[in-house]
Amino acid sequence: MDHLNSLRDVDHTPFWLDDPRRPQPAPALVGGTTCDLLVVGGGYTGLWTALLAKERDPSTDVVLVEADEVGGAASGRNGGFCESSLTHGLANGLQRWPEEIGCLERLGRENLQGIEDAIERHGIDCDWERTGSLVVATERYQLDGLAEEAEAAARFGGKPLLLDADAVRAEIDSPTFLGGVWNKDDVAMVNPARLAWGLKQACLDLGVRIHEHTPATSLDEHGAVVAVGTPYGRITARRVALATNAYPSLVRRHRPYTVPVYDYALMTEPLTGEQLASVGWKRRQGFADCANQFHYVRLSADNRILWGGYDAVYHGGPVRAEHDRRPETYATLAEHFFTTFPQLEGVRFSHAWGGAIDTSTRFCVFFDTCHQGKVAYAAGFTGLGVGATRFGADVMLDLLAGEHTERTDLELVRRKPLPFPPEPVRSLGINITRWSMARADRNEGRRNLWLRTLDRFGLGFDS
């Protein structure tokens, strides 16, 4: 029970949002307005869409509305892994788009560099560290999969380094680590909330009009324009980009394509120099383990350890604030933390939180347009959206402009995933899948008939 004592003084505010530099919200929209482009949603997808639209054409009049505060949902609560992958990892991309994967990997690396360039260009202070990340094996049966992952990454332009137990423990020391792959160039660590706030300021500097505490309540086409209602006003726009992700789309037909799955994380107090030295971690890579129910882990700028993942919980129904806390998951995560790092016994957790992931059946972003091309939609990033949202923004802008580009020609863009079934079948299927994945982790990765059937039809469930 010692691991429970580590949670005794925990604060349930998301760590990244518990920051004195958190900006004041922009005023809500009151009355009517018009614009060239309306962006609905103030997370990464919406922020990148607004910013890139102004960079493409500074004369474009852009309005962004956010129901709460910019970065207050997934964009300010995630682990801060900014990955180049657009497909929720190379393996998922290879399985679904084998003919396009080389192009997708290249576009992903270009997109990651575009994020880094934008951070520098706009002077965004967000603790950006291009450290790469490790995938670690904690069971013997996972080692062959690591070797296959390294070979595939190298084949498609990556620079992976395959590490044995001694080598991986020289990077990050845990008695549970049996091997690893270090992807050196394709992942950066970032303070996710400060990235969102920095993008907000960059948008404002370029003339984007931002209204927070302004939920979009309706969407209707009126000839050449689209009208979006808000509690205190109405916006008329030539084009609309929907970036609501885990929240219900204003277009009803989009709603079956995503479900809100909840992810949870802990953050330790700052480590002392002696505690950090006991772990090593001189190169500050993030890491994740190989299990179906995996953990993601990284250092903050002030040398705290973020420990998240493992449980991915579907509560049923829409996003609700009461689902952001789950003490039983916090207890499980704390126990796993001290199993991984027994040398850190006595460390306390300062923050524990959760939030919704916009999960799709193919684990990565999909796109749609409606109202004769005047409205575009991107969602379904499934927990790997810190980087991919910028790509999604570019695609939406291409679609709204009616342009045929390398991006819009991709099968990933042209085809949507299978929708989730209605309730109660949806909950039953998701929970059977979660049980089956946990069972596979206990049985050396062997997938039961249910998981093999989902694999055959390109379906599944992931955190």
Coordinates of C-alpha atoms in Angstrom, one line a residue:
M1 CA 0.0 0.0 0.0
D2 CA 3.0 2.3 0.1
H3 CA 2.2 3.4 -3.5
L4 CA -1.1 4.9 -2.3
N5 CA 0.8 7.2 0.1
S6 CA 2.3 8.8 -3.0
L7 CA -1.1 10.1 -3.9
R8 CA -2.0 11.6 -0.5
D9 CA -1.5 15.2 -1.5
V10 CA -2.4 15.0 -5.2
D11 CA -4.0 18.0 -7.0
H12 CA -6.6 17.0 -9.6
T13 CA -5.8 20.0 -11.9
P14 CA -4.1 18.9 -15.1
F15 CA -0.4 19.7 -14.4
W16 CA 0.2 21.6 -17.7
L17 CA -2.9 23.9 -17.1
D18 CA -1.8 24.6 -13.5
D19 CA 0.5 27.3 -14.7
P20 CA 0.7 31.0 -13.7
R21 CA 1.4 31.8 -17.4
R22 CA -2.0 30.6 -18.4
P23 CA -3.5 33.5 -20.5
Q24 CA -6.7 35.2 -19.8
P25 CA -9.5 34.0 -22.0
A26 CA -10.6 36.1 -24.9
P27 CA -14.1 37.6 -24.6
A28 CA -17.2 35.6 -25.7
L29 CA -18.9 36.6 -28.9
V30 CA -21.8 38.9 -28.4
G31 CA -23.9 39.8 -31.4
G32 CA -23.5 38.8 -35.0
T33 CA -20.3 38.8 -37.2
T34 CA -19.2 37.6 -40.6
C35 CA -15.9 36.2 -41.8
D36 CA -14.2 34.3 -44.6
L37 CA -13.3 31.3 -42.4
L38 CA -14.8 30.2 -39.2
V39 CA -12.9 27.7 -37.1
V40 CA -14.9 25.8 -34.5
G41 CA -12.7 24.5 -31.7
G42 CA -9.7 26.0 -29.9
G43 CA -7.5 22.9 -29.5
Y44 CA -4.5 22.2 -31.7
T45 CA -6.6 21.3 -34.8
G46 CA -8.4 24.6 -34.7
L47 CA -5.4 26.7 -33.8
W48 CA -3.3 25.3 -36.6
T49 CA -6.1 25.8 -39.0
A50 CA -6.5 29.4 -38.1
L51 CA -2.8 30.1 -38.1
L52 CA -2.1 28.3 -41.4
A53 CA -5.0 30.1 -43.1
K54 CA -3.5 33.5 -42.2
E55 CA -0.1 32.4 -43.2
R56 CA -1.4 31.2 -46.6
D57 CA -3.3 34.4 -47.2
P58 CA -3.0 37.2 -44.6
S59 CA -6.1 38.9 -46.1
T60 CA -8.3 36.1 -45.0
D61 CA -10.7 37.2 -42.2
V62 CA -10.6 34.3 -39.7
V63 CA -12.7 33.8 -36.6
L64 CA -12.1 31.0 -34.1
V65 CA -14.6 30.1 -31.4
E66 CA -14.0 27.8 -28.4
A67 CA -16.6 26.5 -26.0
D68 CA -14.4 26.7 -23.0
E69 CA -10.8 28.1 -23.1
V70 CA -8.1 27.5 -25.7
G71 CA -6.1 24.4 -24.9
G72 CA -8.4 23.4 -22.0
A73 CA -9.3 20.0 -23.3
A74 CA -7.0 17.4 -24.9
S75 CA -4.5 19.9 -26.2
G76 CA -3.6 21.0 -22.6
R77 CA -3.9 17.6 -20.9
N78 CA -1.9 15.2 -23.1
G79 CA 1.6 13.8 -22.5
G80 CA 3.4 16.3 -24.8
F81 CA 4.8 13.7 -27.2
C82 CA 4.9 15.4 -30.6
E83 CA 5.4 12.6 -33.1
S84 CA 6.0 12.7 -36.8
S85 CA 3.6 9.8 -37.4
L86 CA 0.3 10.7 -39.1
T87 CA -1.0 7.1 -38.8
H88 CA -0.7 6.4 -35.0
G89 CA 2.6 4.6 -35.6
L90 CA 4.3 2.9 -38.5
A91 CA 2.7 -0.5 -37.9
N92 CA -0.8 0.9 -38.1
G93 CA 0.0 2.8 -41.2
L94 CA 1.6 -0.2 -42.9
Q95 CA -1.4 -2.3 -42.1
R96 CA -3.9 0.2 -43.6
W97 CA -2.1 2.1 -46.3
P98 CA 0.9 -0.1 -47.5
E99 CA 1.0 1.6 -50.9
E100 CA 1.1 5.1 -49.3
I101 CA 3.1 4.6 -46.2
G102 CA 6.4 5.9 -47.7
C103 CA 4.7 9.1 -48.7
L104 CA 2.9 9.3 -45.3
E105 CA 6.1 8.9 -43.4
R106 CA 7.8 11.6 -45.4
L107 CA 4.8 14.0 -45.0
G108 CA 4.9 13.3 -41.3
R109 CA 8.5 14.3 -41.0
E110 CA 7.9 17.4 -43.0
N111 CA 5.0 18.2 -40.8
L112 CA 7.1 17.8 -37.6
Q113 CA 9.7 20.1 -39.0
G114 CA 7.0 22.6 -39.9
I115 CA 5.9 22.6 -36.3
E116 CA 9.4 23.2 -35.1
D117 CA 9.8 26.0 -37.7
A118 CA 6.5 27.6 -36.6
I119 CA 7.6 27.5 -32.9
E120 CA 10.8 29.3 -33.8
R121 CA 9.1 31.8 -36.2
H122 CA 6.5 32.8 -33.7
G123 CA 8.7 32.7 -30.7
I124 CA 6.6 30.2 -28.8
D125 CA 8.1 29.3 -25.5
C126 CA 6.9 25.7 -25.0
D127 CA 9.9 23.7 -23.8
W128 CA 10.4 22.1 -27.2
E129 CA 13.0 19.3 -27.0
R130 CA 13.8 17.2 -30.1
T131 CA 14.9 14.2 -28.0
G132 CA 13.2 11.3 -29.9
S133 CA 11.5 8.6 -27.9
L134 CA 12.1 5.0 -26.8
V135 CA 9.9 2.0 -27.1
V136 CA 10.9 -0.5 -24.4
A137 CA 10.2 -4.2 -24.0
T138 CA 9.3 -5.4 -20.5
E139 CA 8.6 -9.0 -21.5
R140 CA 10.8 -11.4 -23.4
Y141 CA 8.2 -12.1 -26.1
Q142 CA 8.2 -8.4 -27.1
L143 CA 11.9 -8.3 -28.2
D144 CA 11.3 -9.8 -31.7
G145 CA 8.6 -7.2 -32.3
L146 CA 11.1 -4.4 -31.4
A147 CA 13.6 -5.8 -34.0
E148 CA 10.8 -5.8 -36.6
E149 CA 9.8 -2.3 -35.7
A150 CA 13.4 -1.0 -36.0
E151 CA 13.8 -2.7 -39.4
A152 CA 10.6 -1.3 -40.7
A153 CA 11.4 2.2 -39.5
A154 CA 14.8 2.1 -41.2
R155 CA 13.1 0.9 -44.4
F156 CA 10.9 4.0 -44.5
G157 CA 13.5 6.6 -43.7
G158 CA 13.7 6.5 -40.0
K159 CA 16.9 6.4 -37.9
P160 CA 16.1 3.8 -35.2
L161 CA 18.7 2.5 -32.8
L162 CA 18.0 -1.1 -31.5
L163 CA 19.1 -1.4 -27.9
D164 CA 19.7 -4.5 -25.8
A165 CA 18.9 -4.6 -22.0
D166 CA 22.2 -3.0 -21.0
A167 CA 22.0 -0.3 -23.6
V168 CA 18.4 0.7 -22.9
R169 CA 19.1 0.8 -19.1
A170 CA 22.1 3.0 -19.8
E171 CA 19.6 5.5 -21.2
I172 CA 16.8 5.1 -18.6
D173 CA 17.5 2.7 -15.8
S174 CA 14.6 0.3 -14.9
P175 CA 15.0 -3.3 -13.8
T176 CA 11.9 -4.0 -16.0
F177 CA 13.5 -3.0 -19.3
L178 CA 14.8 -5.8 -21.5
G179 CA 15.4 -4.0 -24.7
G180 CA 14.3 -1.0 -26.7
V181 CA 14.2 1.0 -29.9
W182 CA 15.3 4.6 -29.8
N183 CA 13.6 6.7 -32.6
K184 CA 16.0 9.6 -32.4
D185 CA 14.6 12.1 -34.9
D186 CA 10.9 11.6 -35.2
V187 CA 9.6 12.7 -31.8
A188 CA 9.9 15.9 -29.8
M189 CA 8.8 16.6 -26.2
V190 CA 6.8 19.7 -25.6
N191 CA 4.8 21.5 -22.9
P192 CA 1.4 20.9 -24.5
A193 CA -0.5 23.7 -22.8
R194 CA 2.1 26.3 -23.6
L195 CA 2.2 25.2 -27.2
A196 CA -1.6 25.8 -27.4
W197 CA -1.3 29.2 -25.7
G198 CA 1.6 30.1 -28.0
L199 CA -0.4 29.2 -31.0
K200 CA -3.3 31.3 -29.7
Q201 CA -1.0 34.3 -29.4
A202 CA 0.5 33.7 -32.8
C203 CA -3.1 33.7 -34.2
L204 CA -3.9 36.9 -32.5
D205 CA -0.7 38.5 -33.7
L206 CA -1.8 37.7 -37.3
G207 CA -5.2 39.1 -36.8
V208 CA -7.4 36.1 -36.1
R209 CA -10.4 37.0 -34.0
I210 CA -10.7 34.6 -31.1
H211 CA -13.8 34.2 -28.9
E212 CA -13.6 31.8 -25.9
H213 CA -16.5 30.6 -23.8
T214 CA -18.4 30.7 -27.1
P215 CA -19.9 27.2 -27.9
A216 CA -21.2 26.7 -31.4
T217 CA -24.7 25.4 -31.1
S218 CA -26.0 25.1 -34.7
L219 CA -24.8 25.0 -38.3
D220 CA -27.0 25.8 -41.3
E221 CA -26.3 26.4 -45.0
H222 CA -27.7 29.6 -46.5
G223 CA -26.9 29.8 -50.1
A224 CA -23.3 30.8 -50.5
V225 CA -22.6 31.0 -46.8
V226 CA -22.9 28.9 -43.6
A227 CA -24.4 30.3 -40.4
V228 CA -23.2 29.1 -37.1
G229 CA -25.2 29.9 -34.0
T230 CA -23.7 30.7 -30.5
P231 CA -25.4 31.5 -27.2
Y232 CA -25.2 35.3 -27.7
G233 CA -24.8 35.7 -31.4
R234 CA -24.4 34.2 -34.9
I235 CA -21.5 33.9 -37.3
T236 CA -21.9 33.9 -41.0
A237 CA -18.9 32.5 -42.9
R238 CA -17.9 31.6 -46.4
R239 CA -16.1 28.5 -45.1
V240 CA -16.2 26.5 -41.8
A241 CA -13.6 24.2 -40.4
L242 CA -14.9 21.9 -37.6
A243 CA -12.2 21.0 -35.1
T244 CA -14.3 19.7 -32.2
N245 CA -12.6 16.2 -32.0
A246 CA -13.9 14.3 -29.0
Y247 CA -16.9 16.6 -28.7
P248 CA -20.1 16.0 -30.8
S249 CA -19.8 17.4 -34.3
L250 CA -22.2 20.1 -35.5
V251 CA -22.8 17.7 -38.4
R252 CA -24.8 14.8 -37.1
R253 CA -23.6 12.3 -39.6
H254 CA -20.0 12.7 -38.4
R255 CA -20.8 11.7 -34.8
P256 CA -20.7 7.8 -35.2
Y257 CA -17.1 8.0 -36.3
T258 CA -15.6 8.9 -33.0
V259 CA -16.1 8.0 -29.3
P260 CA -14.6 9.7 -26.3
V261 CA -12.2 7.3 -24.6
Y262 CA -10.6 8.6 -21.3
D263 CA -6.9 8.5 -20.6
Y264 CA -5.3 9.3 -17.2
A265 CA -1.9 10.5 -16.0
L266 CA 0.1 11.3 -12.9
M267 CA 2.9 13.8 -12.5
T268 CA 5.5 13.5 -9.8
E269 CA 7.0 16.3 -7.7
P270 CA 10.3 17.6 -9.1
L271 CA 13.1 15.0 -8.7
T272 CA 16.2 15.9 -6.8
G273 CA 19.5 15.6 -8.5
E274 CA 20.2 12.4 -6.7
Q275 CA 16.8 10.9 -7.6
L276 CA 17.3 11.8 -11.3
A277 CA 20.8 10.4 -11.3
S278 CA 19.4 7.1 -10.0
V279 CA 17.4 6.8 -13.2
G280 CA 19.9 8.2 -15.6
W281 CA 17.8 9.8 -18.4
K282 CA 20.5 12.2 -19.4
R283 CA 19.1 12.6 -22.9
R284 CA 15.5 13.2 -21.7
Q285 CA 13.8 10.9 -24.2
G286 CA 10.1 10.1 -23.7
F287 CA 9.3 6.4 -23.7
A288 CA 6.5 3.9 -23.9
D289 CA 6.3 0.2 -23.3
C290 CA 5.2 -2.4 -25.8
A291 CA 2.1 -3.7 -24.1
N292 CA -1.4 -3.3 -25.6
Q293 CA -2.2 -1.4 -22.4
F294 CA 0.9 0.7 -22.5
H295 CA 2.3 3.5 -20.4
Y296 CA 3.8 6.7 -21.8
V297 CA 6.4 8.5 -19.8
R298 CA 8.5 11.6 -20.0
L299 CA 10.4 14.3 -18.1
S300 CA 9.1 17.8 -17.7
A301 CA 11.3 20.9 -17.9
D302 CA 11.6 21.0 -14.1
N303 CA 12.5 17.2 -13.9
R304 CA 9.1 15.8 -12.9
I305 CA 8.1 12.4 -14.4
L306 CA 4.8 12.2 -16.2
W307 CA 3.4 8.7 -16.0
G308 CA 0.3 8.1 -18.0
G309 CA -1.7 5.6 -20.0
Y310 CA -2.5 1.9 -19.3
D311 CA -6.2 2.3 -18.7
A312 CA -8.2 3.6 -21.7
V313 CA -11.8 3.8 -20.4
Y314 CA -15.0 4.2 -22.4
H315 CA -17.6 5.5 -20.0
G316 CA -20.4 5.7 -22.6
G317 CA -22.2 8.8 -23.8
P318 CA -20.6 12.2 -24.5
V319 CA -17.7 13.9 -22.8
R320 CA -18.4 14.7 -19.2
A321 CA -16.2 16.5 -16.7
E322 CA -16.9 13.9 -14.0
H323 CA -15.0 11.3 -16.0
D324 CA -11.8 13.4 -15.7
R325 CA -11.0 11.8 -12.3
R326 CA -10.6 8.0 -11.7
P327 CA -9.0 7.1 -8.4
E328 CA -8.8 3.4 -9.2
T329 CA -6.7 4.2 -12.3
Y330 CA -4.5 6.6 -10.3
A331 CA -3.8 3.8 -7.8
T332 CA -2.9 1.4 -10.6
L333 CA -0.6 3.9 -12.3
A334 CA 1.2 4.6 -9.0
E335 CA 1.7 0.9 -8.4
H336 CA 3.2 0.5 -11.9
F337 CA 5.4 3.5 -11.5
F338 CA 7.2 2.1 -8.4
T339 CA 7.5 -1.3 -10.1
T340 CA 9.3 0.4 -13.0
F341 CA 11.4 2.7 -10.8
P342 CA 11.8 1.1 -7.4
Q343 CA 14.8 3.4 -6.8
L344 CA 12.3 6.3 -6.6
E345 CA 10.5 5.0 -3.5
G346 CA 9.2 7.9 -1.5
V347 CA 8.5 10.2 -4.4
R348 CA 5.1 11.9 -4.3
F349 CA 2.7 12.7 -7.1
S350 CA 1.7 16.3 -7.3
H351 CA -1.0 16.1 -10.0
A352 CA -3.4 13.5 -11.3
W353 CA -5.9 14.1 -14.1
G354 CA -7.7 12.7 -17.1
G355 CA -9.3 13.7 -20.3
A356 CA -11.1 12.4 -23.4
I357 CA -9.4 11.1 -26.6
D358 CA -11.3 11.3 -29.9
T359 CA -10.9 7.6 -30.9
S360 CA -11.7 6.3 -34.3
T361 CA -11.8 2.7 -35.6
R362 CA -8.6 3.2 -37.6
F363 CA -6.8 5.0 -34.7
C364 CA -5.9 8.1 -36.7
V365 CA -7.3 11.2 -38.3
F366 CA -10.1 11.1 -40.9
F367 CA -11.7 13.9 -43.0
D368 CA -15.0 14.8 -44.5
T369 CA -16.7 17.8 -46.2
C370 CA -20.3 18.7 -46.5
H371 CA -22.6 21.6 -47.5
Q372 CA -21.1 21.5 -51.0
G373 CA -17.5 21.8 -49.8
K374 CA -18.1 24.8 -47.6
V375 CA -17.6 22.8 -44.4
A376 CA -14.6 20.6 -43.6
Y377 CA -14.1 18.3 -40.7
A378 CA -11.1 16.5 -39.1
A379 CA -11.2 14.2 -36.1
G380 CA -10.2 10.8 -34.8
F381 CA -6.6 11.4 -33.9
T382 CA -6.8 8.7 -31.1
G383 CA -4.3 10.2 -28.7
L384 CA -1.5 10.9 -31.2
G385 CA -2.7 14.4 -32.3
V386 CA 0.0 16.8 -31.0
G387 CA 1.8 16.6 -34.3
A388 CA -0.8 15.2 -36.7
T389 CA -3.3 18.1 -36.0
R390 CA -1.1 20.5 -38.0
F391 CA -1.3 18.1 -41.0
G392 CA -5.1 17.8 -40.4
A393 CA -5.3 21.6 -40.5
D394 CA -3.5 21.7 -43.9
V395 CA -5.8 19.1 -45.3
M396 CA -8.9 20.9 -44.2
L397 CA -7.7 24.1 -45.8
D398 CA -6.9 22.3 -49.0
L399 CA -10.4 20.8 -49.0
L400 CA -12.1 24.1 -48.3
A401 CA -10.1 25.7 -51.1
G402 CA -11.1 22.9 -53.5
E403 CA -7.5 22.2 -54.2
H404 CA -6.1 18.9 -55.4
T405 CA -2.8 18.4 -53.5
E406 CA -0.5 15.6 -52.6
R407 CA -2.3 15.5 -49.3
T408 CA -5.9 15.4 -50.6
D409 CA -5.0 12.6 -53.1
L410 CA -4.1 10.3 -50.2
E411 CA -6.4 7.4 -49.5
L412 CA -6.0 8.3 -45.9
V413 CA -7.8 11.6 -46.7
R414 CA -10.3 10.3 -49.3
R415 CA -11.7 7.4 -47.3
K416 CA -13.3 7.4 -43.8
P417 CA -13.0 4.7 -41.3
L418 CA -15.9 2.4 -40.4
P419 CA -18.3 4.1 -37.9
F420 CA -18.8 2.7 -34.4
P421 CA -22.1 0.8 -33.9
P422 CA -24.9 2.3 -31.9
E423 CA -25.4 1.7 -28.2
P424 CA -25.5 -0.8 -26.5
V425 CA -23.5 -2.7 -29.1
R426 CA -20.8 0.0 -29.0
S427 CA -20.1 -0.3 -25.3
L428 CA -20.2 -4.1 -25.4
G429 CA -17.7 -4.2 -28.3
I430 CA -15.3 -1.7 -26.8
N431 CA -15.3 -3.5 -23.4
I432 CA -14.8 -6.9 -24.9
T433 CA -11.9 -5.5 -26.9
R434 CA -10.3 -3.9 -23.7
W435 CA -10.7 -7.2 -21.9
S436 CA -9.1 -9.1 -24.8
M437 CA -6.2 -6.8 -25.0
A438 CA -5.5 -7.1 -21.3
R439 CA -5.7 -10.9 -21.7
A440 CA -3.2 -10.8 -24.6
D441 CA -0.8 -8.8 -22.4
R442 CA -1.0 -11.6 -19.9
N443 CA -0.5 -14.3 -22.5
E444 CA 2.7 -13.3 -24.3
G445 CA 0.8 -11.2 -26.8
R446 CA -1.4 -14.0 -28.1
R447 CA -4.5 -12.5 -29.6
N448 CA -7.8 -14.2 -29.1
L449 CA -10.5 -14.9 -31.8
W450 CA -12.2 -11.5 -31.1
L451 CA -9.0 -9.5 -31.7
R452 CA -8.0 -11.5 -34.7
T453 CA -11.5 -10.9 -36.2
L454 CA -11.1 -7.1 -35.6
D455 CA -7.7 -7.2 -37.2
R456 CA -9.1 -8.9 -40.2
F457 CA -11.7 -6.2 -40.7
G458 CA -9.3 -3.3 -39.9
L459 CA -11.1 -2.4 -36.6
G460 CA -9.8 -2.3 -33.1
F461 CA -9.3 -0.2 -30.0
D462 CA -6.2 1.6 -28.8
S463 CA -5.2 4.2 -26.2

